[in-house]
């Protein structure tokens, strides 16, 4: 018996029941007593009649109110139609025409985006040819169909392209969020609407968040439902949805992540792969494996609740271990590609009008911004992989190879691995001082066993920068506020203050010496004098993204930040000092063009500078930092053929080591440490980070014409100004016994006097002589004079505009 026959049977049964009930009543009616009227007082009908008559005006009022509401609704509808009717008809006509012109081949097209290095050679292809992996409906595993329908659009086979209930629910959620001052919204897109967005990207751009695009999307989806069957639409969707890392369609994703066909995936693997499209950036299994597993389990829960799988199937899939076997093309992708994709995605975000922010009024404000950022990033990330762009970068393969080689060689002695990945890691970023562009970025040690993208520590990892933070947050700002290299500062220990790493306190010394010897006490005092708000304001102008309220404390003067900084941020900050205080937002993108060569983004012409430090302060800081490599914590590691300046940095308990330095040509920041921070007995800024920096920069500058720092203000090392650097260090002042306080803050253990220890076996680079407080004795003649004064490499001023502090990067080409 089918559903209609059951309905008729139920109706007949109901009629029989009514009829029999009526017959029984009829028999009762034959009884004379049954026909006698019952007094109204007994039945209560009289009382009801009286109550009804008491409020006739109230009933009339509600009738009139209902009529007025109805008229108001009709008026609003009429006004809406009068104002927008022609526009809606136009959009409907456009959707109909566009969908009618489509064919099945429309849903099988493929446009790859390519990334090019600085020489115009291809670095990476961001999308494979998904024609070769297209599956017809009968070839798509049933588990895949069920997983997508149950998690993305449960009423897919019932609606006509859009879901009215979901739209109303999303509207109510939006309204309530607006009342609460929140921006969070609720999605209401059906599978058909998502497919419309994925295919008709010119008409329905990803980054358009307006209500008009939503209405257009509904019209397109409705027209698609008219032309294509539900099974066809689901087939198109499954073959076109984005699975991260350049994979479109279930077959491409299956081969990419498991190196086998979709037909060979088990239920757990199907749910795992089908988790990715909801948020490709968040559920990328190569970067966020745990997130993907959690969503896999959620999909299995939904499939079980809808009885699409049995309890036994559910249990087996839920507890199955996911073992990926990524395709060779993913394994070959490198740190250059990951950074280029990130920069290109942000360039597209900016083109679409997204405003990058680094200051927030409250935690809620930051949370709202982070949500908007995430949504915009994911949409532009999809676009980058599907629009057929040509992405031109400043990345240089030869420089990259030199930097990777230096990191690998200097850390070769550390062989411990965690889950197949070296435990001891390093990261580095090199910036071309001529234009502020990133030319090389290393996100970790190279190893053959690495599967897929590992985290690119060069820009994705944030670590406390130690004393490398002092020049950018303390000393250069201080040089703007009345201090000079000769200013006498107090290096005397005080209760509840920081300790100097070597335990020595030199009393009254020039500021230059305090920087060269990395005296924590001096940095702490000056930062307190400036105030954390002033010191960190300079850092925030250089777009450091992880500065939070808890950083506005004296410990920040020593690099004791809550979240830390990346090597890209630190290299860019030092490049700002090298560029006479002018900041340029770090990126590797030069331009992005479409398939036909039309320029979408032109970074070269429209990148603008921001004057963060006064030129005089930046120049004085450079002159002081030159001494660090001559008399200070990096003594003996100046480059043989190029003027250079830099600063060492070591965090508490020697968990992070940094060296940030620059020449007139390049700025490079290096970090070394464990991913899960732990102490390393001989890790200082003056050991492994400096070794890496020195090896790389020596190799990089080989063959370049010697250049010294030339300043916009006309000052130089050979100027008439005399800098006091005593031929011997001032006598160390003994710390007063009563000021020895075990509770004194110890946030920085700088590498002024590290104990010389042997490098791990296998490290072929010789240890330099260890710097100490008496090393200035034989170098006092180097402090201010240069033998020659070749010009600094010319700035590319044709592409840069000095537009002051309020200007940010604008790369939109209309």
PDB file of N, CA, C and O in Angstrom, residues 169-198:
ATOM      1  N   UNK A 169      15.269  32.077   9.192  1.00  0.00           N
ATOM      2  CA  UNK A 169      16.060  31.846  10.384  1.00  0.00           C
ATOM      3  C   UNK A 169      17.320  32.691  10.376  1.00  0.00           C
ATOM      4  O   UNK A 169      17.705  33.283  11.398  1.00  0.00           O
ATOM      5  N   UNK A 170      17.974  32.774   9.214  1.00  0.00           N
ATOM      6  CA  UNK A 170      19.187  33.582   9.103  1.00  0.00           C
ATOM      7  C   UNK A 170      18.862  35.057   9.292  1.00  0.00           C
ATOM      8  O   UNK A 170      19.629  35.803   9.917  1.00  0.00           O
ATOM      9  N   UNK A 171      17.710  35.488   8.769  1.00  0.00           N
ATOM     10  CA  UNK A 171      17.295  36.877   8.929  1.00  0.00           C
ATOM     11  C   UNK A 171      17.045  37.238  10.380  1.00  0.00           C
ATOM     12  O   UNK A 171      17.442  38.303  10.856  1.00  0.00           O
ATOM     13  N   UNK A 172      16.375  36.331  11.090  1.00  0.00           N
ATOM     14  CA  UNK A 172      16.109  36.559  12.518  1.00  0.00           C
ATOM     15  C   UNK A 172      17.419  36.624  13.293  1.00  0.00           C
ATOM     16  O   UNK A 172      17.617  37.497  14.149  1.00  0.00           O
ATOM     17  N   UNK A 173      18.344  35.703  12.981  1.00  0.00           N
ATOM     18  CA  UNK A 173      19.644  35.697  13.654  1.00  0.00           C
ATOM     19  C   UNK A 173      20.400  36.994  13.394  1.00  0.00           C
ATOM     20  O   UNK A 173      20.985  37.587  14.308  1.00  0.00           O
ATOM     21  N   UNK A 174      20.371  37.443  12.144  1.00  0.00           N
ATOM     22  CA  UNK A 174      21.036  38.692  11.788  1.00  0.00           C
ATOM     23  C   UNK A 174      20.440  39.864  12.556  1.00  0.00           C
ATOM     24  O   UNK A 174      21.153  40.714  13.098  1.00  0.00           O
ATOM     25  N   UNK A 175      19.107  39.904  12.628  1.00  0.00           N
ATOM     26  CA  UNK A 175      18.407  40.994  13.326  1.00  0.00           C
ATOM     27  C   UNK A 175      18.784  41.010  14.807  1.00  0.00           C
ATOM     28  O   UNK A 175      19.103  42.060  15.376  1.00  0.00           O
ATOM     29  N   UNK A 176      18.784  39.844  15.431  1.00  0.00           N
ATOM     30  CA  UNK A 176      19.118  39.761  16.857  1.00  0.00           C
ATOM     31  C   UNK A 176      20.575  40.143  17.105  1.00  0.00           C
ATOM     32  O   UNK A 176      20.897  40.808  18.094  1.00  0.00           O
ATOM     33  N   UNK A 177      21.450  39.716  16.197  1.00  0.00           N
ATOM     34  CA  UNK A 177      22.860  40.072  16.351  1.00  0.00           C
ATOM     35  C   UNK A 177      23.085  41.566  16.211  1.00  0.00           C
ATOM     36  O   UNK A 177      23.931  42.156  16.897  1.00  0.00           O
ATOM     37  N   UNK A 178      22.327  42.185  15.306  1.00  0.00           N
ATOM     38  CA  UNK A 178      22.425  43.641  15.147  1.00  0.00           C
ATOM     39  C   UNK A 178      21.983  44.352  16.420  1.00  0.00           C
ATOM     40  O   UNK A 178      22.577  45.352  16.835  1.00  0.00           O
ATOM     41  N   UNK A 179      20.913  43.839  17.033  1.00  0.00           N
ATOM     42  CA  UNK A 179      20.436  44.440  18.280  1.00  0.00           C
ATOM     43  C   UNK A 179      21.488  44.326  19.382  1.00  0.00           C
ATOM     44  O   UNK A 179      21.625  45.220  20.220  1.00  0.00           O
ATOM     45  N   UNK A 180      22.241  43.214  19.353  1.00  0.00           N
ATOM     46  CA  UNK A 180      23.272  43.006  20.365  1.00  0.00           C
ATOM     47  C   UNK A 180      24.595  43.659  19.987  1.00  0.00           C
ATOM     48  O   UNK A 180      25.573  43.567  20.711  1.00  0.00           O
ATOM     49  N   UNK A 181      24.625  44.277  18.808  1.00  0.00           N
ATOM     50  CA  UNK A 181      25.857  44.912  18.353  1.00  0.00           C
ATOM     51  C   UNK A 181      26.887  43.950  17.849  1.00  0.00           C
ATOM     52  O   UNK A 181      28.083  44.245  17.833  1.00  0.00           O
ATOM     53  N   UNK A 182      26.445  42.758  17.418  1.00  0.00           N
ATOM     54  CA  UNK A 182      27.360  41.740  16.915  1.00  0.00           C
ATOM     55  C   UNK A 182      27.243  41.658  15.399  1.00  0.00           C
ATOM     56  O   UNK A 182      26.222  41.990  14.815  1.00  0.00           O
ATOM     57  N   UNK A 183      28.316  41.189  14.776  1.00  0.00           N
ATOM     58  CA  UNK A 183      28.330  41.078  13.315  1.00  0.00           C
ATOM     59  C   UNK A 183      28.141  39.661  12.823  1.00  0.00           C
ATOM     60  O   UNK A 183      28.006  39.416  11.633  1.00  0.00           O
ATOM     61  N   UNK A 184      28.155  38.709  13.741  1.00  0.00           N
ATOM     62  CA  UNK A 184      28.061  37.305  13.329  1.00  0.00           C
ATOM     63  C   UNK A 184      26.737  37.037  12.632  1.00  0.00           C
ATOM     64  O   UNK A 184      25.688  37.518  13.040  1.00  0.00           O
ATOM     65  N   UNK A 185      26.788  36.279  11.559  1.00  0.00           N
ATOM     66  CA  UNK A 185      25.590  35.926  10.808  1.00  0.00           C
ATOM     67  C   UNK A 185      25.480  34.420  10.722  1.00  0.00           C
ATOM     68  O   UNK A 185      26.379  33.693  11.104  1.00  0.00           O
ATOM     69  N   UNK A 186      24.370  33.992  10.188  1.00  0.00           N
ATOM     70  CA  UNK A 186      24.140  32.556  10.054  1.00  0.00           C
ATOM     71  C   UNK A 186      23.963  32.235   8.584  1.00  0.00           C
ATOM     72  O   UNK A 186      23.219  32.909   7.878  1.00  0.00           O
ATOM     73  N   UNK A 187      24.654  31.204   8.115  1.00  0.00           N
ATOM     74  CA  UNK A 187      24.565  30.846   6.708  1.00  0.00           C
ATOM     75  C   UNK A 187      23.218  30.253   6.345  1.00  0.00           C
ATOM     76  O   UNK A 187      22.558  29.633   7.167  1.00  0.00           O
ATOM     77  N   UNK A 188      22.794  30.489   5.103  1.00  0.00           N
ATOM     78  CA  UNK A 188      21.505  29.960   4.647  1.00  0.00           C
ATOM     79  C   UNK A 188      21.596  29.495   3.205  1.00  0.00           C
ATOM     80  O   UNK A 188      20.581  29.373   2.528  1.00  0.00           O
ATOM     81  N   UNK A 189      22.803  29.242   2.716  1.00  0.00           N
ATOM     82  CA  UNK A 189      22.986  28.878   1.315  1.00  0.00           C
ATOM     83  C   UNK A 189      22.759  27.389   1.105  1.00  0.00           C
ATOM     84  O   UNK A 189      23.299  26.552   1.834  1.00  0.00           O
ATOM     85  N   UNK A 190      21.979  27.069   0.108  1.00  0.00           N
ATOM     86  CA  UNK A 190      21.753  25.679  -0.270  1.00  0.00           C
ATOM     87  C   UNK A 190      22.913  25.205  -1.142  1.00  0.00           C
ATOM     88  O   UNK A 190      23.781  25.998  -1.545  1.00  0.00           O
ATOM     89  N   UNK A 191      22.921  23.914  -1.431  1.00  0.00           N
ATOM     90  CA  UNK A 191      23.941  23.371  -2.330  1.00  0.00           C
ATOM     91  C   UNK A 191      23.858  24.050  -3.686  1.00  0.00           C
ATOM     92  O   UNK A 191      24.888  24.372  -4.305  1.00  0.00           O
ATOM     93  N   UNK A 192      22.656  24.306  -4.155  1.00  0.00           N
ATOM     94  CA  UNK A 192      22.479  24.961  -5.458  1.00  0.00           C
ATOM     95  C   UNK A 192      23.039  26.373  -5.434  1.00  0.00           C
ATOM     96  O   UNK A 192      23.694  26.804  -6.398  1.00  0.00           O
ATOM     97  N   UNK A 193      22.818  27.097  -4.347  1.00  0.00           N
ATOM     98  CA  UNK A 193      23.362  28.455  -4.239  1.00  0.00           C
ATOM     99  C   UNK A 193      24.885  28.429  -4.170  1.00  0.00           C
ATOM    100  O   UNK A 193      25.557  29.272  -4.788  1.00  0.00           O
ATOM    101  N   UNK A 194      25.445  27.490  -3.442  1.00  0.00           N
ATOM    102  CA  UNK A 194      26.901  27.376  -3.369  1.00  0.00           C
ATOM    103  C   UNK A 194      27.493  27.074  -4.739  1.00  0.00           C
ATOM    104  O   UNK A 194      28.530  27.630  -5.123  1.00  0.00           O
ATOM    105  N   UNK A 195      26.832  26.195  -5.480  1.00  0.00           N
ATOM    106  CA  UNK A 195      27.294  25.870  -6.830  1.00  0.00           C
ATOM    107  C   UNK A 195      27.244  27.103  -7.718  1.00  0.00           C
ATOM    108  O   UNK A 195      28.165  27.347  -8.506  1.00  0.00           O
ATOM    109  N   UNK A 196      26.172  27.885  -7.592  1.00  0.00           N
ATOM    110  CA  UNK A 196      26.047  29.111  -8.384  1.00  0.00           C
ATOM    111  C   UNK A 196      27.221  30.045  -8.115  1.00  0.00           C
ATOM    112  O   UNK A 196      27.802  30.628  -9.045  1.00  0.00           O
ATOM    113  N   UNK A 197      27.595  30.194  -6.853  1.00  0.00           N
ATOM    114  CA  UNK A 197      28.728  31.057  -6.495  1.00  0.00           C
ATOM    115  C   UNK A 197      30.040  30.522  -7.052  1.00  0.00           C
ATOM    116  O   UNK A 197      30.901  31.278  -7.485  1.00  0.00           O
ATOM    117  N   UNK A 198      30.203  29.194  -7.000  1.00  0.00           N
ATOM    118  CA  UNK A 198      31.455  28.591  -7.454  1.00  0.00           C
ATOM    119  C   UNK A 198      31.650  28.684  -8.962  1.00  0.00           C
ATOM    120  O   UNK A 198      32.786  28.744  -9.441  1.00  0.00           O
TER     121      UNK A 198
END
